[in-house]
PDB file of C-alpha atoms in Angstrom:
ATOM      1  CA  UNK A 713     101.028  17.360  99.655  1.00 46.00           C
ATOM      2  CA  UNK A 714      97.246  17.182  99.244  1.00 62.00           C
ATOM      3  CA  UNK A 715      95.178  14.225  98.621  1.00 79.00           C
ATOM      4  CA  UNK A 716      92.335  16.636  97.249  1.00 89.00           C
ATOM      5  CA  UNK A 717      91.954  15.213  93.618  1.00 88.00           C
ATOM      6  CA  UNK A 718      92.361  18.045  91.157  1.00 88.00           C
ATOM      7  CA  UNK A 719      88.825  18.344  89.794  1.00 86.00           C
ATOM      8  CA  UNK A 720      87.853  19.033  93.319  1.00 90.00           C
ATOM      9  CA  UNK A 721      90.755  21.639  94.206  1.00 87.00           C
ATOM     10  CA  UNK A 722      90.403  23.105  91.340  1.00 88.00           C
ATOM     11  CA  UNK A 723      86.494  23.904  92.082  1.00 86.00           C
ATOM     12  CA  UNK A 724      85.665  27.648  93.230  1.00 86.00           C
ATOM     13  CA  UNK A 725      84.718  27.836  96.967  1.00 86.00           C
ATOM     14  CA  UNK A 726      80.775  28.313  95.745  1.00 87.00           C
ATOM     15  CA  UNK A 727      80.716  25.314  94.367  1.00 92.00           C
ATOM     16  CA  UNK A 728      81.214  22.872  97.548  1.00 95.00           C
ATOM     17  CA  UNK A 729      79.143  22.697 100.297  1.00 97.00           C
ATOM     18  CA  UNK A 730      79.180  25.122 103.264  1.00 97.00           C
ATOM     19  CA  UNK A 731      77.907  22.488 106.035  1.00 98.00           C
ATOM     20  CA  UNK A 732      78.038  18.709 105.502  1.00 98.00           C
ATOM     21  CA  UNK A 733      76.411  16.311 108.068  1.00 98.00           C
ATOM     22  CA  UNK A 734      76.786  13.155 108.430  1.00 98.00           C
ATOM     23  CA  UNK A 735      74.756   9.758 109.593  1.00 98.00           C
ATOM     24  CA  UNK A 736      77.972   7.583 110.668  1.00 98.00           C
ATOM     25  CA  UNK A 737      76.505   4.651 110.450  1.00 97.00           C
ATOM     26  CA  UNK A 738      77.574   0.909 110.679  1.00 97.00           C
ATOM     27  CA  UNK A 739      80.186   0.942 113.061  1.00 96.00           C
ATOM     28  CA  UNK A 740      78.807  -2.132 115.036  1.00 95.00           C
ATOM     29  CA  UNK A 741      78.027  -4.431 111.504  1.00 97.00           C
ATOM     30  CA  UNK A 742      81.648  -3.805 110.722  1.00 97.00           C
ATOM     31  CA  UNK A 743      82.781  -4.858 114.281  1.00 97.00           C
ATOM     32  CA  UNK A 744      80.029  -7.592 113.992  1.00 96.00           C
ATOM     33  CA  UNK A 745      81.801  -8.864 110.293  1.00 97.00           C
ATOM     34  CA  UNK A 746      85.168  -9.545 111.996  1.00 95.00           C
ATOM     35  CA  UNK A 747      83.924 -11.576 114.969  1.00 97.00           C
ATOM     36  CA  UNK A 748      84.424  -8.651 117.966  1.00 96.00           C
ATOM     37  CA  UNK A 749      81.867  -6.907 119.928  1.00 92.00           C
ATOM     38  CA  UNK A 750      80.250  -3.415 118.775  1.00 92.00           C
ATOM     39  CA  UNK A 751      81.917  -1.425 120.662  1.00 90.00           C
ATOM     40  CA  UNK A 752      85.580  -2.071 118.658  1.00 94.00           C
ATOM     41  CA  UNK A 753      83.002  -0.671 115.454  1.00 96.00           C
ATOM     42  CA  UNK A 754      82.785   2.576 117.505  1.00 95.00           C
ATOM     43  CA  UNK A 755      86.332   2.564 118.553  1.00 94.00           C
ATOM     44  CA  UNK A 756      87.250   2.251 114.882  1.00 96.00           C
ATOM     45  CA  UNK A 757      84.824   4.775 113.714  1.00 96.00           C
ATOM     46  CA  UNK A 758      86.273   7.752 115.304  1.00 95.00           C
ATOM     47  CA  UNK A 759      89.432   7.251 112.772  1.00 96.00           C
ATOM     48  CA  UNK A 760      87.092   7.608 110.443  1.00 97.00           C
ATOM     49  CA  UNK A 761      85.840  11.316 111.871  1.00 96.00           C
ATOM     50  CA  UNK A 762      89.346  11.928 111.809  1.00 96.00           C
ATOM     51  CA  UNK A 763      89.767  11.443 108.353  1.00 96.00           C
ATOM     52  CA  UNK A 764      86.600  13.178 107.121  1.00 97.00           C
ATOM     53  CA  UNK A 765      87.096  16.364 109.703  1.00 97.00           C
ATOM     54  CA  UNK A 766      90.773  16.659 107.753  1.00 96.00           C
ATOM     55  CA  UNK A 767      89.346  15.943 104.430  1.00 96.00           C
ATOM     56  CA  UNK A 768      86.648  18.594 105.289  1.00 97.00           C
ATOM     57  CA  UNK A 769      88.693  21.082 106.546  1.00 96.00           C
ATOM     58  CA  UNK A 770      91.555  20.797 103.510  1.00 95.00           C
ATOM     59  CA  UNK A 771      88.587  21.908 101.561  1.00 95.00           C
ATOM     60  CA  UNK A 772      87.392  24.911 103.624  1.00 95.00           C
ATOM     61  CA  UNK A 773      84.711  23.359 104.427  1.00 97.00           C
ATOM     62  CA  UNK A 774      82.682  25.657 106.917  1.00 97.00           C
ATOM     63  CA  UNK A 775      80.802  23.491 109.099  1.00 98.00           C
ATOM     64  CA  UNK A 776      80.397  19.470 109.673  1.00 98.00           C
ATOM     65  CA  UNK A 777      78.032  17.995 111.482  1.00 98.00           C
ATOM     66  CA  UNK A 778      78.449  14.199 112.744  1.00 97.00           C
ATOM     67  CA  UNK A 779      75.036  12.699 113.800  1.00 97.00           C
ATOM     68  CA  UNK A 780      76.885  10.388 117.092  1.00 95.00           C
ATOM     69  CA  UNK A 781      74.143   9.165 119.492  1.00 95.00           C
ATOM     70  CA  UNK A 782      70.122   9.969 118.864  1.00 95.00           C
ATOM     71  CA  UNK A 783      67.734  10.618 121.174  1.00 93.00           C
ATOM     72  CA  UNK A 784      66.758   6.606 119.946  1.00 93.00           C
ATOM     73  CA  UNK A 785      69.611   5.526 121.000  1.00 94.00           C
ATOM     74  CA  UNK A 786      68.999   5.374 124.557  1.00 95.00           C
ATOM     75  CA  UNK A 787      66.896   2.460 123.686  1.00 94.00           C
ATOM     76  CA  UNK A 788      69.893   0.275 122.767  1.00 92.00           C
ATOM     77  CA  UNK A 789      71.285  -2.168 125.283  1.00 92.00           C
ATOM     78  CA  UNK A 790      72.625  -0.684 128.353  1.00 93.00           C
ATOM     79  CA  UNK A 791      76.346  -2.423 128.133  1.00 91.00           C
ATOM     80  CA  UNK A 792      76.732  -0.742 124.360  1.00 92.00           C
ATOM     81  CA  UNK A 793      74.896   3.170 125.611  1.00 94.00           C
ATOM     82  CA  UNK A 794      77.613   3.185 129.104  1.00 94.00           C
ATOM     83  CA  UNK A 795      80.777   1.885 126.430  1.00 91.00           C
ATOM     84  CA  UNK A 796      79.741   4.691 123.844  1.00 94.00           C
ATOM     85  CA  UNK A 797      79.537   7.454 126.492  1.00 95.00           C
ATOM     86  CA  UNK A 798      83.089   6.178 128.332  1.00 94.00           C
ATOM     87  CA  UNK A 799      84.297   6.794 124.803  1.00 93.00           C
ATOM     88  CA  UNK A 800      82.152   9.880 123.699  1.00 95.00           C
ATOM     89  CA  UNK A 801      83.996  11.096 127.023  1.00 95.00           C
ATOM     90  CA  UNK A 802      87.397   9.837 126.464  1.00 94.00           C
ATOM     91  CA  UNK A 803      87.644  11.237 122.679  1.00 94.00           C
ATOM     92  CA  UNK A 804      86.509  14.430 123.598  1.00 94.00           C
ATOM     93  CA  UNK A 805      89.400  14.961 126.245  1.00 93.00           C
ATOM     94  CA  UNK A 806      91.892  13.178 124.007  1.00 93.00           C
ATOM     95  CA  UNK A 807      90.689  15.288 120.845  1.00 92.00           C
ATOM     96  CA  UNK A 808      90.383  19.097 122.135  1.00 92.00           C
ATOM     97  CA  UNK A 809      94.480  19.795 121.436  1.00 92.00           C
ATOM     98  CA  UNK A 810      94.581  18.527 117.818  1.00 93.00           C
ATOM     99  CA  UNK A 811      91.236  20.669 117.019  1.00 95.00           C
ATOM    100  CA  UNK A 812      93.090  23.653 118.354  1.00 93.00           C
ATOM    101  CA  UNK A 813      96.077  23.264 116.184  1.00 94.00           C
ATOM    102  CA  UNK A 814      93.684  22.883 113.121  1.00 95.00           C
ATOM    103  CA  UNK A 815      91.497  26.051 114.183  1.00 97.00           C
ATOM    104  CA  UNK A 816      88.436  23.607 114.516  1.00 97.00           C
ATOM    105  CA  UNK A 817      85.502  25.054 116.924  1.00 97.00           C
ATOM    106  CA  UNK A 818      83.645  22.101 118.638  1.00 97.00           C
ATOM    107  CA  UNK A 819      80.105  22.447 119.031  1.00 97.00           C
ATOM    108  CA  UNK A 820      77.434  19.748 121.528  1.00 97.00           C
ATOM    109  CA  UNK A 821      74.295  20.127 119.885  1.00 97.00           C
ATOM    110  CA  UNK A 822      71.227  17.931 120.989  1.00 97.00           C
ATOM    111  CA  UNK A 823      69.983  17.917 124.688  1.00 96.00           C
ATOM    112  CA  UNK A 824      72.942  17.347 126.835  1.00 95.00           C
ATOM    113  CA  UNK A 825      70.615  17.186 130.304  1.00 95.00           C
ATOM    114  CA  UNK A 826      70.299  13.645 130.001  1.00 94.00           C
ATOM    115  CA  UNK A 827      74.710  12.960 129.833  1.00 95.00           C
ATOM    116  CA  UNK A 828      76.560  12.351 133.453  1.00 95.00           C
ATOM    117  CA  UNK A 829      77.279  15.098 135.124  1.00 96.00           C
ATOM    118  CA  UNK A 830      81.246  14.297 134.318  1.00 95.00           C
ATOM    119  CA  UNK A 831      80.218  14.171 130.587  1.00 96.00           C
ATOM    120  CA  UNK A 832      78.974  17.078 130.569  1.00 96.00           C
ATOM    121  CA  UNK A 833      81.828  19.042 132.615  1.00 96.00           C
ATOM    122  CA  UNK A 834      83.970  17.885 129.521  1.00 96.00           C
ATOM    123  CA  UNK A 835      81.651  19.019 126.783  1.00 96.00           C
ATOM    124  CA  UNK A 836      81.661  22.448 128.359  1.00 97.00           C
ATOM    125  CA  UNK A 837      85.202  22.509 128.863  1.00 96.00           C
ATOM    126  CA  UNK A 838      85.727  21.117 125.100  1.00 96.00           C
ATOM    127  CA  UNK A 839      83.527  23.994 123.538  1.00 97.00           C
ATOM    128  CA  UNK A 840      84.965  26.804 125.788  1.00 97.00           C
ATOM    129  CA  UNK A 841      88.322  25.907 124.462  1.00 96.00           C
ATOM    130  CA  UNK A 842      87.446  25.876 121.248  1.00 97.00           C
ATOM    131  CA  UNK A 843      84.964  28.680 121.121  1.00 96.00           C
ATOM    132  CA  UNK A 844      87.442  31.253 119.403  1.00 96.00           C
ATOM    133  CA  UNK A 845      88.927  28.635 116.547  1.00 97.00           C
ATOM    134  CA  UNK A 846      87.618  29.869 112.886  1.00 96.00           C
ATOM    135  CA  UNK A 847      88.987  27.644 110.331  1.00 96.00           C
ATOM    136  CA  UNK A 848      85.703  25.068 111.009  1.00 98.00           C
ATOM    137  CA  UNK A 849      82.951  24.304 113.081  1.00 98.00           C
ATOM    138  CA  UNK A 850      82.532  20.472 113.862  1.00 97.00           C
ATOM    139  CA  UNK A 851      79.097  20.298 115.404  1.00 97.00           C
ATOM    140  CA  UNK A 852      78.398  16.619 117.064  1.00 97.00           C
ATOM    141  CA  UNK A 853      74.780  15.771 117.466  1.00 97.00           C
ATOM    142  CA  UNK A 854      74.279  13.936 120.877  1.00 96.00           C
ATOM    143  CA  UNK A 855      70.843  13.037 122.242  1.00 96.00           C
ATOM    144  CA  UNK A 856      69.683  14.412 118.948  1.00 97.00           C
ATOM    145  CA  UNK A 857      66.792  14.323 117.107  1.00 97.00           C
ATOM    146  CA  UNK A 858      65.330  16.595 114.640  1.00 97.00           C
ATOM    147  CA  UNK A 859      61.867  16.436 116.086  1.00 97.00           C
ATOM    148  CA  UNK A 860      63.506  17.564 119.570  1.00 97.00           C
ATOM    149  CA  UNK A 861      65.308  20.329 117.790  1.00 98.00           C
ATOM    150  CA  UNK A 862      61.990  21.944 116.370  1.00 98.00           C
ATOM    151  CA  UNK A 863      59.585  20.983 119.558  1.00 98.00           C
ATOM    152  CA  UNK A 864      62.659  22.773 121.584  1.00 98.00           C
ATOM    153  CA  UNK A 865      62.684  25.866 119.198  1.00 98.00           C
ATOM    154  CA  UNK A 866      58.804  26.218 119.606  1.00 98.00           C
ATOM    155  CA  UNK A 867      58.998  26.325 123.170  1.00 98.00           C
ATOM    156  CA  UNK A 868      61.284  29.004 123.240  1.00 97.00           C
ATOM    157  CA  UNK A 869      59.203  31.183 120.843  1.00 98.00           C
ATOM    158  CA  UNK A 870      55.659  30.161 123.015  1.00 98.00           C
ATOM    159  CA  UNK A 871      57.591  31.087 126.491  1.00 98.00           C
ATOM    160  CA  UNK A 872      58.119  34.768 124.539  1.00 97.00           C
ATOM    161  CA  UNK A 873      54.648  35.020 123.592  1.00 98.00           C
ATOM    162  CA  UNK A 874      53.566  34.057 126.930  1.00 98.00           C
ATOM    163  CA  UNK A 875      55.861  36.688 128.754  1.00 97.00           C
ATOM    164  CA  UNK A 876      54.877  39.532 126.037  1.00 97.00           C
ATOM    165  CA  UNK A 877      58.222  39.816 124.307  1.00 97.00           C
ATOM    166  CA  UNK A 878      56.641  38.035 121.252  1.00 96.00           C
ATOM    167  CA  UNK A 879      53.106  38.353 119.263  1.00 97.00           C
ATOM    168  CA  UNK A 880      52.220  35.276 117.761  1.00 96.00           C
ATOM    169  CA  UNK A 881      51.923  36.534 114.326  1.00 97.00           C
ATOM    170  CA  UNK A 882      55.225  37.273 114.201  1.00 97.00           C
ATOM    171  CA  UNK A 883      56.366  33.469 114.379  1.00 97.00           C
ATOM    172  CA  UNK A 884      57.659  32.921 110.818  1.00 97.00           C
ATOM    173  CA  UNK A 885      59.935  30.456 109.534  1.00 97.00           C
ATOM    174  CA  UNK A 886      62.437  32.966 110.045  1.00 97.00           C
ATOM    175  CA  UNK A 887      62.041  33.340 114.072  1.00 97.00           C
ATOM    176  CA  UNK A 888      61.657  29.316 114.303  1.00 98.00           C
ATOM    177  CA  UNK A 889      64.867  28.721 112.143  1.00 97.00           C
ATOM    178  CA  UNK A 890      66.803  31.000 114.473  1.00 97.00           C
ATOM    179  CA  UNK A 891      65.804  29.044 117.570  1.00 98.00           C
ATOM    180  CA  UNK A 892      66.933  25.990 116.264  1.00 98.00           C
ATOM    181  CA  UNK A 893      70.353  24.045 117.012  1.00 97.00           C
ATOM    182  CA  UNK A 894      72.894  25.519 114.389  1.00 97.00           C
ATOM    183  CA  UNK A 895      71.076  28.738 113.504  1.00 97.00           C
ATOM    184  CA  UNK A 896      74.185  30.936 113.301  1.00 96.00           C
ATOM    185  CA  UNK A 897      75.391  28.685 110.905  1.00 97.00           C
ATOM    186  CA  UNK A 898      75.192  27.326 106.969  1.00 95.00           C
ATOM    187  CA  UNK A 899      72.085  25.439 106.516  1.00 95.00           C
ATOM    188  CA  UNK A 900      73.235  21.614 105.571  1.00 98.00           C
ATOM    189  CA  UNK A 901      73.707  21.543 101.541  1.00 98.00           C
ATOM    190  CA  UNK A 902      75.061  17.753 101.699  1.00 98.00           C
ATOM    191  CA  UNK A 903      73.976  14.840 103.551  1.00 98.00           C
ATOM    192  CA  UNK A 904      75.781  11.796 103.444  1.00 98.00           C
ATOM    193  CA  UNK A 905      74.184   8.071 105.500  1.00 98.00           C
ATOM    194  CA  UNK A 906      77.200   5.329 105.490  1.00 98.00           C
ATOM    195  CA  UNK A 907      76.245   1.909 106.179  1.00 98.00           C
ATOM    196  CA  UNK A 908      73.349   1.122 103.272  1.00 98.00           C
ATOM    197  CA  UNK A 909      70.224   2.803 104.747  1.00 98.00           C
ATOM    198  CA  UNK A 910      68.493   5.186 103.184  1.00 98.00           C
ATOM    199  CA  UNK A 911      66.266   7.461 105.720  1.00 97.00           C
ATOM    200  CA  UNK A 912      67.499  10.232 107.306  1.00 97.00           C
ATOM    201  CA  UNK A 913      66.057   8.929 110.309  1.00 97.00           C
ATOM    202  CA  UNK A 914      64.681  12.074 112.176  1.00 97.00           C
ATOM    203  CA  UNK A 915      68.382  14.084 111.989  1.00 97.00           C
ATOM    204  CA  UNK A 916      68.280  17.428 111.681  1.00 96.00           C
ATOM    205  CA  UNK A 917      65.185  18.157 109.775  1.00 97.00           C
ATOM    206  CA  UNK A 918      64.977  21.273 109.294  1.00 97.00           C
ATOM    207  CA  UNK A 919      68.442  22.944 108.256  1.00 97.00           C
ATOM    208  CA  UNK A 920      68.445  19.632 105.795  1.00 96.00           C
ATOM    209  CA  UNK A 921      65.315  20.871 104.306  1.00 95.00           C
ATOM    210  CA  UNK A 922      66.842  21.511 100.411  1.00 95.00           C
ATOM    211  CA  UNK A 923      70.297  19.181 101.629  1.00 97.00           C
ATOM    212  CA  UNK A 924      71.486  17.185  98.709  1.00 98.00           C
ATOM    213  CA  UNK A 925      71.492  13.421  99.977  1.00 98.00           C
ATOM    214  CA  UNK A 926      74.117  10.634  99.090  1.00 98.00           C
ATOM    215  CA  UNK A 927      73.825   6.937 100.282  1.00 98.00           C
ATOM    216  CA  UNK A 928      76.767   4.746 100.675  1.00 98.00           C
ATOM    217  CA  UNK A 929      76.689   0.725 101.349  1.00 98.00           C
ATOM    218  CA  UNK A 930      80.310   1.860 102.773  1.00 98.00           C
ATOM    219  CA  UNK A 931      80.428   0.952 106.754  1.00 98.00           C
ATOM    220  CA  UNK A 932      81.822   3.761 108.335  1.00 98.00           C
ATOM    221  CA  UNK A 933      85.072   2.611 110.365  1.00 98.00           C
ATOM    222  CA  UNK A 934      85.771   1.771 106.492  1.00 98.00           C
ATOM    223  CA  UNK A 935      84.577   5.613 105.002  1.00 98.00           C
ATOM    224  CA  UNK A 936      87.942   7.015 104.043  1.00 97.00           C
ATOM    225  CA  UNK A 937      88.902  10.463 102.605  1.00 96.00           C
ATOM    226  CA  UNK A 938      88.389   9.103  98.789  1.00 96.00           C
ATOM    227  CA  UNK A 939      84.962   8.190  99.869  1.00 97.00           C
ATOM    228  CA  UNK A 940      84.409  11.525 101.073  1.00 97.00           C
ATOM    229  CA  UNK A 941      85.416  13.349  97.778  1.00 96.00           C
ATOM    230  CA  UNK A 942      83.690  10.671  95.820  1.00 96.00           C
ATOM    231  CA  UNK A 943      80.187  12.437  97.974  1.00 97.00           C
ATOM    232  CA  UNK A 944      81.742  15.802  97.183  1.00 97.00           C
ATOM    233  CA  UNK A 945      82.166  15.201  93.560  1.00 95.00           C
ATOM    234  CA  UNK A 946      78.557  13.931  93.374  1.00 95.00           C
ATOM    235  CA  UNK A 947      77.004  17.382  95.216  1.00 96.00           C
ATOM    236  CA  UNK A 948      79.113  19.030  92.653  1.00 93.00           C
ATOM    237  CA  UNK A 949      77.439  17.360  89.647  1.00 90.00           C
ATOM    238  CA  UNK A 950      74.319  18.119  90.903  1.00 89.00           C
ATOM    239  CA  UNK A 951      71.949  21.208  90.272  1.00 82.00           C
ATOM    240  CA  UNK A 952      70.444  22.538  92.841  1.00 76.00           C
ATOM    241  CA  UNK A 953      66.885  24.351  92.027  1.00 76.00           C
ATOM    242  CA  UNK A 954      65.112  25.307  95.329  1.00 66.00           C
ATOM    243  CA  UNK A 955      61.651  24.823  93.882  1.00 76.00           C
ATOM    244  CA  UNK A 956      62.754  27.001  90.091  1.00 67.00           C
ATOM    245  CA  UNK A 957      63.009  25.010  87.102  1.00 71.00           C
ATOM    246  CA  UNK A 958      66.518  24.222  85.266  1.00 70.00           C
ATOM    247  CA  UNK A 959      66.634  26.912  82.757  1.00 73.00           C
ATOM    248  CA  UNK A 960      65.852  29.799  85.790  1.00 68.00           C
ATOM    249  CA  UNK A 961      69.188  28.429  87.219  1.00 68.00           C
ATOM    250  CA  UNK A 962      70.856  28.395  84.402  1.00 71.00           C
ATOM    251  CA  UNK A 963      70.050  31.633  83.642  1.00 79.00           C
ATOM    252  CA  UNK A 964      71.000  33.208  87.393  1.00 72.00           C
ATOM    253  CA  UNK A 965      74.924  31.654  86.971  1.00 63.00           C
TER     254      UNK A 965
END
């Protein structure tokens, strides 16, 4: 039986979001709160993906992105960055049947280069057995940032200049938006920050550009599937102008 509350289901497809993301964040203040080490925040938090993947794909929900380690995050201490890549490594093996059965298509976006060579054996081996599932894409941002993402783009659209394939008038939003991480798919219409912040804090800039943004004091090992329809709901109450006024809208539906 679904746990979908009826207002939702009974919404047409056009009115959800294609692509959520995600800032999972407070997974080591909730580990902090019950006396144990960060990592067992972490540990707890991939339930929480769990959850939100299912809730996300129960509403056909095209694409989910998960913002998991920053290019920041390097600067944390040592101990925590080698735990959360032992487990980065260890879900991704432990994960890759379940998002077959569910038709999910994993995607590493963010620049891998940096990851053991082991990791990264396992995120190519992850994606390639993924790479024909439909149903969902579940994108997880790893030594991300959205400044890296549009710096990276650039350079691939200055090496074509420089080798002729390219003139530089023709760099238009268009060509730049194509080089980016996620091009081939939605452009992010929800963005939802756990844990009590509210920044965005340099995730994907760009394909958030007109994202709808809900904050949530909830920690994220504690983010549940109620929480997640709660952010839904809110999108859904929203209208959404792109730059036009209310009435131009109103008049289009």
């Amino acid at each position: 039986m679904s746990s979908i509350p009826a207002h939702i289901s009974e919404l047409p497809a056009s009115a959800l979001p294609q692509h959520v993301a995600i800032i999972m964040d407070g997974n080591g203040r909730w580990a902090q709160n019950q006396g144990k080490q960060r990592v067992f925040g972490h540990r707890a938090g991939v339930k929480s993906v769990r959850r939100t993947v299912s809730a996300a794909r129960e509403l056909g929900i095209k694409s989910v992105t998960l913002f998991a380690f920053s290019s920041e995050n390097w600067g944390r201490p040592s101990t925590e960055v080698s735990l959360l890549m032992e487990l980065f490594l260890k879900v991704l093996k432990r994960e890759i049947k379940e998002l077959g059965e569910n038709g999910i298509r994993l995607k590493v976006v963010g620049d891998t280069s940096r990851f053991s060579a082991r990791l990264q054996k396992q995120i190519a081996t992850a994606e390639a057995e993924t790479e024909h599932n439909t149903d969902m894409v579940l994108n997880i941002a790893a030594n991300y940032g959205g400044r890296w993402d549009i710096a990276q783009a650039a350079q691939q659209l200055a090496q074509q200049v420089a080798q002729g394939q390219l003139d530089a008038e023709q760099i238009d939003e268009k060509r730049l938006s194509e080089a980016l991480c996620m091009s081939e798919q939605p452009e992010v219409d929800l963005m939802i920050r756990t844990g009590g912040d509210t920044r965005i804090s340099n995730f994907i800039l760009w394909q958030a550009a007109y994202a709808e943004l809900v904050f949530t004091p909830i920690l994220w090992p504690d983010f549940d599937k109620a929480d997640f329809y709660a952010a839904i709901e809110s999108f859904c109450q929203r209208q959404r102008r792109f730059g036009l006024i209310g009435e131009q809208i109103e008049a289009s539906a």
